Coordinates of C-alpha atoms in Angstrom, one line a residue:
M26 CA -127.3 -72.0 -89.8
A27 CA -123.7 -71.2 -88.5
L28 CA -123.5 -68.6 -91.7
T29 CA -126.6 -66.9 -90.3
M30 CA -126.1 -66.0 -86.9
K31 CA -122.3 -64.5 -88.2
P32 CA -123.9 -61.5 -89.2
A33 CA -126.0 -60.9 -86.2
W34 CA -122.7 -61.2 -84.2
I35 CA -121.0 -59.0 -86.4
V36 CA -123.9 -56.2 -85.6
V37 CA -123.8 -56.6 -82.2
L38 CA -120.2 -55.8 -82.1
C39 CA -120.8 -52.5 -84.0
V40 CA -123.0 -51.1 -82.0
L41 CA -121.2 -51.7 -78.8
M42 CA -118.5 -50.2 -80.6
A43 CA -120.4 -47.0 -82.0
A44 CA -121.8 -47.1 -78.0
R45 CA -118.7 -46.9 -76.0
P46 CA -117.2 -43.6 -77.3
S47 CA -120.6 -42.1 -75.9
V48 CA -119.4 -43.2 -72.1
S49 CA -116.0 -41.8 -72.5
Q50 CA -117.3 -38.2 -73.6
E51 CA -119.9 -39.0 -69.8
E52 CA -116.8 -39.9 -67.8
D53 CA -115.0 -37.0 -68.9
T54 CA -117.2 -34.6 -68.4
E55 CA -118.3 -35.6 -64.9
L56 CA -114.4 -35.2 -63.9
A57 CA -114.5 -31.9 -65.3
E58 CA -117.0 -31.0 -63.4
Q59 CA -115.4 -32.5 -60.1
D60 CA -111.6 -30.5 -60.9
Q61 CA -114.5 -27.0 -61.1
R62 CA -115.2 -27.8 -57.1
E63 CA -113.1 -26.5 -54.7
P64 CA -110.7 -28.6 -52.5
C65 CA -111.9 -30.8 -50.0
A66 CA -109.2 -28.5 -47.7
R67 CA -111.9 -25.9 -48.4
W68 CA -114.8 -28.1 -47.4
M69 CA -113.8 -30.7 -45.3
R70 CA -110.9 -29.8 -43.1
G71 CA -108.6 -32.6 -41.6
V72 CA -107.2 -33.5 -37.9
P73 CA -103.6 -31.4 -37.8
G74 CA -100.8 -33.6 -37.4
T75 CA -97.8 -34.0 -35.7
P76 CA -94.8 -31.7 -36.3
G77 CA -92.1 -32.8 -37.6
F78 CA -88.4 -33.3 -36.3
N79 CA -85.9 -30.1 -37.2
G80 CA -84.0 -30.6 -40.2
I81 CA -80.2 -31.4 -40.5
P82 CA -78.3 -28.3 -39.7
G83 CA -76.6 -26.1 -43.3
R84 CA -73.3 -26.6 -44.5
D85 CA -71.1 -23.5 -44.1
G86 CA -71.4 -20.6 -46.8
R87 CA -69.0 -19.1 -48.7
D88 CA -66.5 -16.6 -47.3
G89 CA -67.4 -13.1 -47.8
R90 CA -65.6 -10.5 -50.1
E91 CA -62.5 -8.4 -47.8
G92 CA -64.8 -5.0 -46.4
E93 CA -62.4 -1.8 -46.2
K94 CA -59.8 -0.9 -43.7
G95 CA -60.9 0.6 -41.0
D96 CA -59.5 3.9 -39.0
N97 CA -56.9 3.1 -36.6
G98 CA -58.3 2.9 -33.1
D99 CA -57.4 3.9 -29.9
P100 CA -53.6 2.8 -27.5
G101 CA -55.0 0.5 -25.6
P102 CA -53.5 0.3 -22.1
K103 CA -49.1 -0.8 -21.5
G104 CA -48.6 -4.2 -21.2
P105 CA -46.3 -5.3 -18.0
T106 CA -42.1 -4.9 -19.1
G107 CA -40.6 -8.3 -20.9
K108 CA -37.7 -10.0 -20.3
P109 CA -34.4 -9.2 -21.7
G110 CA -33.5 -9.4 -25.1
E111 CA -30.7 -11.7 -26.0
A112 CA -27.4 -9.1 -26.8
G113 CA -27.3 -8.4 -30.9
D114 CA -24.4 -8.7 -33.1
E115 CA -21.8 -5.9 -32.2
G116 CA -22.1 -3.5 -34.8
P117 CA -19.3 -1.5 -36.8
A118 CA -17.3 1.0 -35.5
G119 CA -17.7 4.8 -36.2
K120 CA -16.0 8.0 -37.3
R121 CA -13.6 9.2 -34.9
G122 CA -15.2 11.9 -33.5
F123 CA -13.3 15.1 -33.1
P124 CA -10.5 15.2 -29.9
G125 CA -12.5 17.3 -26.8
N126 CA -11.3 19.4 -24.8
P127 CA -8.6 19.4 -22.3
G128 CA -9.8 18.7 -19.2
L129 CA -8.2 20.1 -15.8
K130 CA -6.0 19.7 -13.7
G131 CA -6.6 16.4 -10.8
Q132 CA -4.7 16.3 -7.6
S133 CA -2.0 15.2 -6.7
G134 CA -2.4 11.6 -6.3
E135 CA -0.1 9.6 -3.7
V136 CA 2.5 8.3 -4.3
S137 CA 3.0 4.4 -5.6
F138 CA 5.9 4.1 -4.1
P139 CA 6.7 5.4 -0.8
Y140 CA 9.8 4.4 0.1
H141 CA 13.2 5.3 -1.3
S142 CA 16.9 5.0 -0.7
A143 CA 19.4 6.3 -3.7
F144 CA 22.8 7.7 -3.4
S145 CA 25.3 8.9 -6.0
M146 CA 28.9 10.2 -5.3
G147 CA 32.2 11.1 -6.6
L148 CA 35.8 12.2 -6.3
T149 CA 37.5 15.6 -5.3
G150 CA 40.8 14.7 -5.9
K151 CA 42.9 11.3 -6.4
T152 CA 42.7 9.5 -3.7
S153 CA 45.4 7.5 -1.4
P154 CA 42.7 5.1 1.0
A155 CA 44.6 3.9 3.5
S156 CA 45.2 0.0 3.4
G157 CA 41.4 -1.8 4.2
A158 CA 40.1 0.8 4.3
P159 CA 36.9 1.8 2.3
I160 CA 37.2 4.9 -0.5
R161 CA 36.0 7.8 0.6
F162 CA 33.6 9.8 -1.7
T163 CA 32.7 13.3 -0.7
K164 CA 31.3 14.2 -3.4
T165 CA 27.6 14.7 -3.4
F166 CA 25.4 14.1 -6.6
Y167 CA 22.3 13.0 -4.9
N168 CA 22.0 11.5 -1.2
E169 CA 19.0 12.7 -0.4
Q170 CA 18.5 9.5 1.7
H171 CA 21.9 10.4 3.7
H172 CA 22.0 6.7 3.5
Y173 CA 25.5 7.0 2.3
N174 CA 28.2 7.9 4.6
N175 CA 30.8 10.2 3.0
I176 CA 33.1 10.2 6.7
S177 CA 33.2 6.3 6.7
G178 CA 33.1 5.9 3.0
K179 CA 29.9 3.6 3.5
F180 CA 26.6 2.7 2.8
R181 CA 24.4 1.6 5.5
C182 CA 20.6 0.2 4.4
A183 CA 17.8 1.0 6.2
I184 CA 15.7 -0.1 3.9
P185 CA 15.4 -3.8 3.0
G186 CA 15.1 -4.9 0.0
I187 CA 17.5 -5.8 -3.4
Y188 CA 19.6 -3.0 -4.7
Y189 CA 22.1 -2.3 -7.3
F190 CA 25.2 -1.3 -6.8
T191 CA 27.3 0.3 -9.3
Y192 CA 31.1 2.4 -10.1
H193 CA 32.9 3.9 -12.4
L194 CA 36.5 5.2 -11.7
T195 CA 39.2 6.7 -13.9
I196 CA 42.8 4.9 -13.7
N197 CA 45.8 7.1 -13.5
G198 CA 49.6 6.0 -13.3
K199 CA 49.4 2.8 -11.5
E200 CA 47.7 -0.9 -11.6
T201 CA 44.3 -0.8 -9.7
K202 CA 42.6 -3.7 -8.2
V203 CA 39.0 -2.0 -6.4
A204 CA 36.2 -4.6 -4.7
M205 CA 33.1 -3.9 -3.5
F206 CA 32.4 -5.3 0.1
K207 CA 29.3 -6.2 1.6
N208 CA 29.7 -6.7 5.5
G209 CA 33.4 -7.3 5.3
R210 CA 32.9 -9.9 2.5
T211 CA 34.1 -9.4 -1.6
V212 CA 30.8 -9.7 -3.9
A213 CA 33.1 -8.2 -6.8
F214 CA 36.1 -6.7 -7.6
T215 CA 37.7 -4.8 -10.9
L216 CA 41.4 -5.2 -12.0
D217 CA 42.9 -2.2 -13.9
Q218 CA 46.2 -2.7 -15.2
F219 CA 47.7 0.4 -16.2
H220 CA 49.3 1.2 -19.9
S221 CA 51.0 4.7 -19.5
G222 CA 50.2 7.6 -21.3
N223 CA 46.0 6.9 -21.3
L224 CA 43.8 7.2 -18.7
D225 CA 42.2 3.6 -17.7
Q226 CA 38.2 2.8 -17.2
A227 CA 37.9 0.7 -14.5
S228 CA 33.8 -0.4 -13.9
G229 CA 31.7 -3.2 -12.1
G230 CA 27.9 -3.5 -11.1
V231 CA 26.4 -5.8 -8.8
I232 CA 22.5 -6.2 -7.2
L233 CA 22.4 -7.2 -3.7
N234 CA 19.3 -8.2 -1.3
L235 CA 20.0 -6.1 1.4
S236 CA 19.3 -6.4 5.3
A237 CA 18.2 -3.3 7.6
G238 CA 21.8 -2.8 8.9
D239 CA 23.3 -4.2 5.9
E240 CA 26.9 -2.2 4.7
V241 CA 28.8 -1.9 1.4
W242 CA 31.1 0.4 0.0
L243 CA 34.5 0.0 -2.1
Q244 CA 38.3 -0.8 -1.1
L245 CA 41.7 -1.4 -2.6
Y246 CA 41.4 -5.4 -3.1
D247 CA 45.1 -6.6 -2.6
D248 CA 48.0 -4.2 -0.3
I249 CA 50.6 -4.9 -3.6
F250 CA 48.3 -2.8 -5.5
D251 CA 49.0 1.4 -5.2
A252 CA 46.3 3.7 -5.4
G253 CA 45.9 5.0 -9.5
I254 CA 42.5 6.4 -8.5
Y255 CA 42.0 9.9 -10.7
A256 CA 39.7 13.1 -10.5
D257 CA 39.9 16.3 -11.6
I258 CA 37.1 18.7 -13.3
N259 CA 37.1 16.7 -16.2
N260 CA 36.6 13.6 -15.4
D261 CA 34.3 11.9 -12.0
S262 CA 35.2 8.2 -10.7
T263 CA 31.5 7.8 -9.2
F264 CA 30.2 5.4 -6.4
T265 CA 26.1 4.7 -7.5
G266 CA 23.3 2.6 -5.8
F267 CA 19.3 2.9 -5.2
L268 CA 16.7 0.3 -3.7
L269 CA 15.1 -1.6 -6.5
T270 CA 11.9 -3.1 -4.4
P271 CA 11.9 -3.4 -1.0
K272 CA 10.8 -6.0 1.1
I273 CA 9.0 -4.6 4.3
L274 CA 7.9 -7.1 6.9
S275 CA 4.9 -7.1 8.7
N276 CA 7.7 -8.5 12.3
P277 CA 10.5 -5.4 12.8
T278 CA 12.5 -8.5 14.1
D279 CA 12.5 -10.4 10.6
N280 CA 14.7 -6.9 9.4
R281 CA 17.5 -8.3 11.1
R282 CA 21.2 -8.5 9.8
R283 CA 21.4 -12.4 7.8

């Protein structure tokens, strides 16, 4: 019986397998017909959906190419003045220019040293002064202020200050000792030991601080010496003095003799 049913089962299986391709072919035809119909949205419109949220901003794009240079614009208004800058380094010296034309002569200015006191006197011949008396120089080289008195033989200070005095004497025939006196006191002296047959020279100088009224002169220092002071047309014996620095005080009583 088993052998009788086996062929029958095989026959049924073959029939089913033959019928399967026809079913698949019918399904494919139905699907093709559905694809040819219009979409659902055309014949059945649905309810609109809720709007979506805004998306995230996109990234910056790449820089564009540099454009052509434009025309210069109109100048703007002047801005406020800035602060002065620091001084720069000194530049190199320029070339020396040509000398300019001489300027016009200016007006005479004031004298920078208004105080003057000076004298320069000489002898006119051989002198034999009396003992204890000043040697009188009567030949005038300069005595514009007349501060030297050629009668008394003394210089009298009119402007207090620092003075310089000097003398130059020609000695002939005798040994001579001459001194310079200030207010009766010796401040300097010169001794000349004469050698026969020669004309000797005796000279000296001193700086003195004088007050108004002080007197300065030359005279023989010792009576035992005879006067040999000499002068002629070729030889001079001179006595000179002049103010170096004045000393003018605000109080006139301070200029009194000291």
